[in-house]
PDB file of C-alpha atoms in Angstrom:
ATOM      1  CA  PHE E   1     -72.174-113.519 -28.307  1.00  0.00           C
ATOM      2  CA  GLY E   2     -69.190-114.937 -30.216  1.00  0.00           C
ATOM      3  CA  GLU E   3     -66.441-118.009 -30.666  1.00  0.00           C
ATOM      4  CA  LEU E   4     -63.172-118.845 -29.056  1.00  0.00           C
ATOM      5  CA  ARG E   5     -60.643-119.504 -30.870  1.00  0.00           C
ATOM      6  CA  VAL E   6     -57.584-120.800 -28.770  1.00  0.00           C
ATOM      7  CA  SER E   7     -54.397-121.875 -30.578  1.00  0.00           C
ATOM      8  CA  GLY E   8     -53.128-124.525 -28.226  1.00  0.00           C
ATOM      9  CA  ARG E   9     -55.095-126.941 -25.838  1.00  0.00           C
ATOM     10  CA  VAL E  10     -57.943-125.622 -23.257  1.00  0.00           C
ATOM     11  CA  ARG E  11     -58.642-127.584 -20.013  1.00  0.00           C
ATOM     12  CA  ALA E  12     -61.169-127.329 -18.431  1.00  0.00           C
ATOM     13  CA  THR E  13     -62.648-128.624 -14.806  1.00  0.00           C
ATOM     14  CA  GLY E  14     -66.399-128.825 -16.488  1.00  0.00           C
ATOM     15  CA  PHE E  15     -68.063-128.452 -19.578  1.00  0.00           C
ATOM     16  CA  ASP E  16     -71.494-127.737 -20.589  1.00  0.00           C
ATOM     17  CA  ILE E  17     -73.000-127.380 -24.073  1.00  0.00           C
ATOM     18  CA  ASP E  18     -76.299-126.117 -24.264  1.00  0.00           C
ATOM     19  CA  GLY E  19     -79.379-126.874 -26.483  1.00  0.00           C
ATOM     20  CA  ALA E  20     -77.571-129.280 -28.384  1.00  0.00           C
ATOM     21  CA  ALA E  21     -76.759-132.644 -27.661  1.00  0.00           C
ATOM     22  CA  ASP E  22     -74.655-135.323 -29.570  1.00  0.00           C
ATOM     23  CA  LEU E  23     -71.163-134.928 -30.801  1.00  0.00           C
ATOM     24  CA  ALA E  24     -70.129-135.303 -34.727  1.00  0.00           C
ATOM     25  CA  GLU E  25     -67.207-135.058 -37.132  1.00  0.00           C
ATOM     26  CA  LYS E  26     -67.657-134.024 -40.689  1.00  0.00           C
ATOM     27  CA  PHE E  27     -67.649-136.109 -43.297  1.00  0.00           C
ATOM     28  CA  PRO E  28     -67.260-134.852 -47.196  1.00  0.00           C
ATOM     29  CA  ALA E  29     -70.537-136.164 -48.680  1.00  0.00           C
ATOM     30  CA  SER E  30     -70.367-137.732 -52.033  1.00  0.00           C
ATOM     31  CA  GLU E  31     -74.151-137.261 -52.695  1.00  0.00           C
ATOM     32  CA  ALA E  32     -76.593-134.625 -50.987  1.00  0.00           C
ATOM     33  CA  VAL E  33     -77.528-135.939 -47.265  1.00  0.00           C
ATOM     34  CA  ASP E  34     -79.699-133.573 -44.314  1.00  0.00           C
ATOM     35  CA  ALA E  35     -80.127-133.501 -41.151  1.00  0.00           C
ATOM     36  CA  GLY E  36     -81.238-136.878 -39.827  1.00  0.00           C
ATOM     37  CA  THR E  37     -80.446-138.715 -42.296  1.00  0.00           C
ATOM     38  CA  ILE E  38     -78.520-141.694 -41.987  1.00  0.00           C
ATOM     39  CA  VAL E  39     -74.632-142.347 -43.679  1.00  0.00           C
ATOM     40  CA  ALA E  40     -73.081-144.905 -44.518  1.00  0.00           C
ATOM     41  CA  PHE E  41     -68.902-144.733 -46.070  1.00  0.00           C
ATOM     42  CA  SER E  42     -68.896-144.736 -49.611  1.00  0.00           C
ATOM     43  CA  THR E  43     -66.657-145.356 -52.052  1.00  0.00           C
ATOM     44  CA  THR E  44     -65.682-141.907 -53.079  1.00  0.00           C
ATOM     45  CA  THR E  45     -62.499-140.419 -50.977  1.00  0.00           C
ATOM     46  CA  VAL E  46     -60.831-137.169 -50.327  1.00  0.00           C
ATOM     47  CA  ALA E  47     -57.369-136.281 -49.994  1.00  0.00           C
ATOM     48  CA  TRP E  48     -57.610-135.558 -45.454  1.00  0.00           C
ATOM     49  CA  ASN E  49     -54.394-134.771 -43.726  1.00  0.00           C
ATOM     50  CA  VAL E  50     -53.994-135.008 -39.609  1.00  0.00           C
ATOM     51  CA  THR E  51     -52.713-131.985 -39.144  1.00  0.00           C
ATOM     52  CA  ASP E  52     -53.092-129.289 -42.446  1.00  0.00           C
ATOM     53  CA  SER E  53     -52.311-128.643 -45.285  1.00  0.00           C
ATOM     54  CA  THR E  54     -48.819-128.440 -45.735  1.00  0.00           C
ATOM     55  CA  SER E  55     -48.357-132.338 -43.072  1.00  0.00           C
ATOM     56  CA  THR E  56     -46.941-135.186 -44.743  1.00  0.00           C
ATOM     57  CA  ASP E  57     -49.468-137.693 -43.064  1.00  0.00           C
ATOM     58  CA  SER E  58     -52.069-137.258 -45.559  1.00  0.00           C
ATOM     59  CA  TYR E  59     -54.543-140.613 -45.980  1.00  0.00           C
ATOM     60  CA  ASN E  60     -57.542-140.770 -48.976  1.00  0.00           C
ATOM     61  CA  MET E  61     -60.819-140.558 -46.336  1.00  0.00           C
ATOM     62  CA  SER E  62     -64.233-141.910 -47.661  1.00  0.00           C
ATOM     63  CA  THR E  63     -66.396-139.404 -47.767  1.00  0.00           C
ATOM     64  CA  VAL E  64     -70.958-140.140 -46.998  1.00  0.00           C
ATOM     65  CA  ARG E  65     -73.853-141.282 -48.736  1.00  0.00           C
ATOM     66  CA  LYS E  66     -77.494-142.216 -47.539  1.00  0.00           C
ATOM     67  CA  ALA E  67     -77.217-145.944 -46.027  1.00  0.00           C
ATOM     68  CA  ALA E  68     -78.810-148.403 -48.009  1.00  0.00           C
ATOM     69  CA  ASN E  69     -79.476-150.982 -44.697  1.00  0.00           C
ATOM     70  CA  GLY E  70     -78.333-151.210 -41.288  1.00  0.00           C
ATOM     71  CA  TYR E  71     -75.059-153.266 -41.422  1.00  0.00           C
ATOM     72  CA  GLU E  72     -73.530-150.593 -43.053  1.00  0.00           C
ATOM     73  CA  ALA E  73     -74.609-146.578 -41.250  1.00  0.00           C
ATOM     74  CA  VAL E  74     -72.298-145.546 -39.266  1.00  0.00           C
ATOM     75  CA  GLY E  75     -73.786-142.639 -37.345  1.00  0.00           C
ATOM     76  CA  VAL E  76     -76.642-139.587 -38.587  1.00  0.00           C
ATOM     77  CA  VAL E  77     -76.492-136.045 -40.073  1.00  0.00           C
ATOM     78  CA  SER E  78     -76.995-134.122 -36.441  1.00  0.00           C
ATOM     79  CA  THR E  79     -79.330-131.253 -36.248  1.00  0.00           C
ATOM     80  CA  ASN E  80     -77.303-129.190 -34.522  1.00  0.00           C
ATOM     81  CA  ALA E  81     -74.255-131.143 -33.128  1.00  0.00           C
ATOM     82  CA  GLY E  82     -72.816-130.206 -29.229  1.00  0.00           C
ATOM     83  CA  ILE E  83     -69.555-130.846 -30.149  1.00  0.00           C
ATOM     84  CA  VAL E  84     -67.766-131.408 -33.977  1.00  0.00           C
ATOM     85  CA  LEU E  85     -65.232-132.558 -35.296  1.00  0.00           C
ATOM     86  CA  GLY E  86     -62.653-132.280 -38.192  1.00  0.00           C
ATOM     87  CA  ALA E  87     -64.551-128.773 -38.583  1.00  0.00           C
ATOM     88  CA  LYS E  88     -62.441-127.123 -40.713  1.00  0.00           C
ATOM     89  CA  THR E  89     -63.116-130.088 -42.767  1.00  0.00           C
ATOM     90  CA  ALA E  90     -63.988-128.816 -46.640  1.00  0.00           C
ATOM     91  CA  ASN E  91     -67.677-129.589 -47.988  1.00  0.00           C
ATOM     92  CA  GLY E  92     -68.441-131.496 -44.598  1.00  0.00           C
ATOM     93  CA  VAL E  93     -70.868-132.948 -43.031  1.00  0.00           C
ATOM     94  CA  PRO E  94     -71.718-133.496 -39.322  1.00  0.00           C
ATOM     95  CA  VAL E  95     -72.096-136.852 -38.280  1.00  0.00           C
ATOM     96  CA  ALA E  96     -73.652-137.944 -34.994  1.00  0.00           C
ATOM     97  CA  PHE E  97     -71.989-141.255 -33.590  1.00  0.00           C
ATOM     98  CA  SER E  98     -72.687-140.346 -30.388  1.00  0.00           C
ATOM     99  CA  GLY E  99     -75.892-138.550 -27.580  1.00  0.00           C
ATOM    100  CA  ARG E 100     -79.052-137.310 -28.923  1.00  0.00           C
ATOM    101  CA  VAL E 101     -80.072-136.450 -32.520  1.00  0.00           C
ATOM    102  CA  PRO E 102     -82.901-136.731 -34.535  1.00  0.00           C
ATOM    103  CA  VAL E 103     -83.728-138.840 -37.058  1.00  0.00           C
ATOM    104  CA  LYS E 104     -85.356-139.516 -40.510  1.00  0.00           C
ATOM    105  CA  VAL E 105     -87.739-142.193 -39.926  1.00  0.00           C
ATOM    106  CA  THR E 106     -90.534-144.232 -42.073  1.00  0.00           C
ATOM    107  CA  THR E 107     -93.688-146.233 -40.836  1.00  0.00           C
ATOM    108  CA  GLU E 108     -92.617-149.569 -42.579  1.00  0.00           C
ATOM    109  CA  ASN E 109     -92.489-152.028 -39.729  1.00  0.00           C
ATOM    110  CA  GLY E 110     -94.964-150.148 -37.808  1.00  0.00           C
ATOM    111  CA  GLU E 111     -95.203-146.597 -35.905  1.00  0.00           C
ATOM    112  CA  VAL E 112     -92.102-146.268 -33.661  1.00  0.00           C
ATOM    113  CA  LYS E 113     -92.623-145.897 -30.535  1.00  0.00           C
ATOM    114  CA  GLN E 114     -90.272-144.851 -27.712  1.00  0.00           C
ATOM    115  CA  GLY E 115     -87.604-146.890 -26.339  1.00  0.00           C
ATOM    116  CA  ASP E 116     -87.721-149.120 -29.836  1.00  0.00           C
ATOM    117  CA  TYR E 117     -84.711-149.885 -31.932  1.00  0.00           C
ATOM    118  CA  LEU E 118     -83.280-148.694 -34.932  1.00  0.00           C
ATOM    119  CA  THR E 119     -82.488-149.534 -38.212  1.00  0.00           C
ATOM    120  CA  VAL E 120     -81.941-148.671 -41.811  1.00  0.00           C
ATOM    121  CA  SER E 121     -85.707-148.328 -44.170  1.00  0.00           C
ATOM    122  CA  ALA E 122     -85.535-151.399 -46.500  1.00  0.00           C
ATOM    123  CA  THR E 123     -87.255-149.401 -48.871  1.00  0.00           C
ATOM    124  CA  MET E 124     -86.083-145.389 -48.134  1.00  0.00           C
ATOM    125  CA  SER E 125     -82.453-144.678 -47.796  1.00  0.00           C
ATOM    126  CA  GLY E 126     -80.718-143.080 -44.935  1.00  0.00           C
ATOM    127  CA  TYR E 127     -84.537-143.197 -43.112  1.00  0.00           C
ATOM    128  CA  ALA E 128     -84.698-145.399 -40.001  1.00  0.00           C
ATOM    129  CA  MET E 129     -87.487-147.992 -39.436  1.00  0.00           C
ATOM    130  CA  LYS E 130     -88.128-149.878 -35.925  1.00  0.00           C
ATOM    131  CA  LEU E 131     -86.080-153.180 -35.690  1.00  0.00           C
ATOM    132  CA  THR E 132     -88.299-155.848 -35.635  1.00  0.00           C
ATOM    133  CA  GLY E 133     -86.209-158.668 -35.310  1.00  0.00           C
ATOM    134  CA  GLU E 134     -82.396-159.689 -35.566  1.00  0.00           C
ATOM    135  CA  GLY E 135     -80.233-156.922 -36.643  1.00  0.00           C
ATOM    136  CA  HIS E 136     -78.060-153.529 -36.661  1.00  0.00           C
ATOM    137  CA  ALA E 137     -78.972-151.389 -35.285  1.00  0.00           C
ATOM    138  CA  ILE E 138     -77.961-147.678 -35.425  1.00  0.00           C
ATOM    139  CA  GLY E 139     -80.338-145.821 -32.627  1.00  0.00           C
ATOM    140  CA  ARG E 140     -82.606-146.185 -29.748  1.00  0.00           C
ATOM    141  CA  ALA E 141     -85.718-144.558 -30.315  1.00  0.00           C
ATOM    142  CA  LEU E 142     -86.385-141.437 -27.093  1.00  0.00           C
ATOM    143  CA  SER E 143     -89.405-140.415 -28.684  1.00  0.00           C
ATOM    144  CA  ASP E 144     -93.418-141.106 -29.936  1.00  0.00           C
ATOM    145  CA  TYR E 145     -93.587-141.256 -33.777  1.00  0.00           C
ATOM    146  CA  GLU E 146     -95.955-138.557 -34.535  1.00  0.00           C
ATOM    147  CA  GLN E 147     -97.867-137.815 -38.216  1.00  0.00           C
ATOM    148  CA  GLY E 148     -97.327-135.089 -39.783  1.00  0.00           C
ATOM    149  CA  LYS E 149     -93.201-135.952 -38.445  1.00  0.00           C
ATOM    150  CA  ASP E 150     -90.951-137.318 -39.910  1.00  0.00           C
ATOM    151  CA  LYS E 151     -88.182-137.585 -37.578  1.00  0.00           C
ATOM    152  CA  VAL E 152     -87.674-138.666 -33.731  1.00  0.00           C
ATOM    153  CA  LEU E 153     -85.273-138.668 -31.591  1.00  0.00           C
ATOM    154  CA  MET E 154     -83.150-141.093 -31.591  1.00  0.00           C
ATOM    155  CA  LEU E 155     -80.433-141.505 -29.127  1.00  0.00           C
ATOM    156  CA  VAL E 156     -77.401-143.402 -31.379  1.00  0.00           C
ATOM    157  CA  GLU E 157     -76.368-146.853 -30.352  1.00  0.00           C
ATOM    158  CA  ASN E 158     -75.010-148.839 -33.177  1.00  0.00           C
ATOM    159  CA  SER E 159     -75.172-152.050 -32.129  1.00  0.00           C
ATOM    160  CA  ASN E 160     -75.809-156.042 -33.026  1.00  0.00           C
ATOM    161  CA  GLN E 161     -79.917-156.686 -31.975  1.00  0.00           C
ATOM    162  CA  LYS E 162     -80.732-160.297 -31.165  1.00  0.00           C
ATOM    163  CA  LEU E 163     -83.699-162.048 -30.504  1.00  0.00           C
ATOM    164  CA  ASP E 164     -84.278-163.920 -27.045  1.00  0.00           C
ATOM    165  CA  LEU E 165     -85.705-167.132 -27.021  1.00  0.00           C
ATOM    166  CA  ALA E 166     -89.730-165.058 -25.823  1.00  0.00           C
ATOM    167  CA  GLY E 167     -88.930-162.921 -28.587  1.00  0.00           C
ATOM    168  CA  ARG E 168     -88.197-159.707 -27.196  1.00  0.00           C
ATOM    169  CA  ASN E 169     -84.780-157.635 -28.027  1.00  0.00           C
ATOM    170  CA  ALA E 170     -82.117-158.751 -26.579  1.00  0.00           C
ATOM    171  CA  SER E 171     -78.842-155.608 -25.634  1.00  0.00           C
ATOM    172  CA  THR E 172     -76.126-156.581 -27.465  1.00  0.00           C
ATOM    173  CA  THR E 173     -72.310-154.814 -27.379  1.00  0.00           C
ATOM    174  CA  ALA E 174     -69.835-156.635 -29.996  1.00  0.00           C
ATOM    175  CA  MET E 175     -69.450-160.107 -28.670  1.00  0.00           C
ATOM    176  CA  LEU E 176     -71.627-158.880 -25.318  1.00  0.00           C
ATOM    177  CA  THR E 177     -74.685-159.476 -24.227  1.00  0.00           C
ATOM    178  CA  THR E 178     -76.686-158.521 -21.792  1.00  0.00           C
ATOM    179  CA  GLY E 179     -79.349-161.577 -20.454  1.00  0.00           C
ATOM    180  CA  ASN E 180     -78.483-164.771 -22.225  1.00  0.00           C
ATOM    181  CA  PRO E 181     -80.361-165.339 -25.385  1.00  0.00           C
ATOM    182  CA  ASP E 182     -79.060-169.155 -25.743  1.00  0.00           C
ATOM    183  CA  GLN E 183     -80.002-170.072 -22.628  1.00  0.00           C
ATOM    184  CA  THR E 184     -82.766-172.380 -23.178  1.00  0.00           C
TER     185      THR E 184
END
């Protein structure tokens, strides 16, 4: 099977993608990052044009690097993206912002179990660990950690997590909270 190249727009009633399950956008990396690495924006920039290299609508766009903490995490380097935006970005890596993606994990906060919220490891930049308190989650584990594997499948869900009064995680998105953790 080959590629279908279209100059212009494509409209469809339906669109199925087999095998891949995330939406990614290419960003240049300021350091070596591979599939499953959690990334953050760096202070290094590259010139980027909205349409093509002849456009005058140019910006200095951030590159990505390994995330050092949960609050700066923006996505995960994709293993096999279903949809890739900005595919012509020079030296770009596909960063998954939505969907299912394998992510590198460490067991420093305990073994990751299906349903656990994940944040950036405190000791290994670019790796995920179980979120055991309040903080920023990069996503939720869809599979259990298995000894000898360094990745779990994760649903990308950038969100802040709060604890309810019983000490359980309550899901939050921006300022909206599922449940009311402030209620007594």
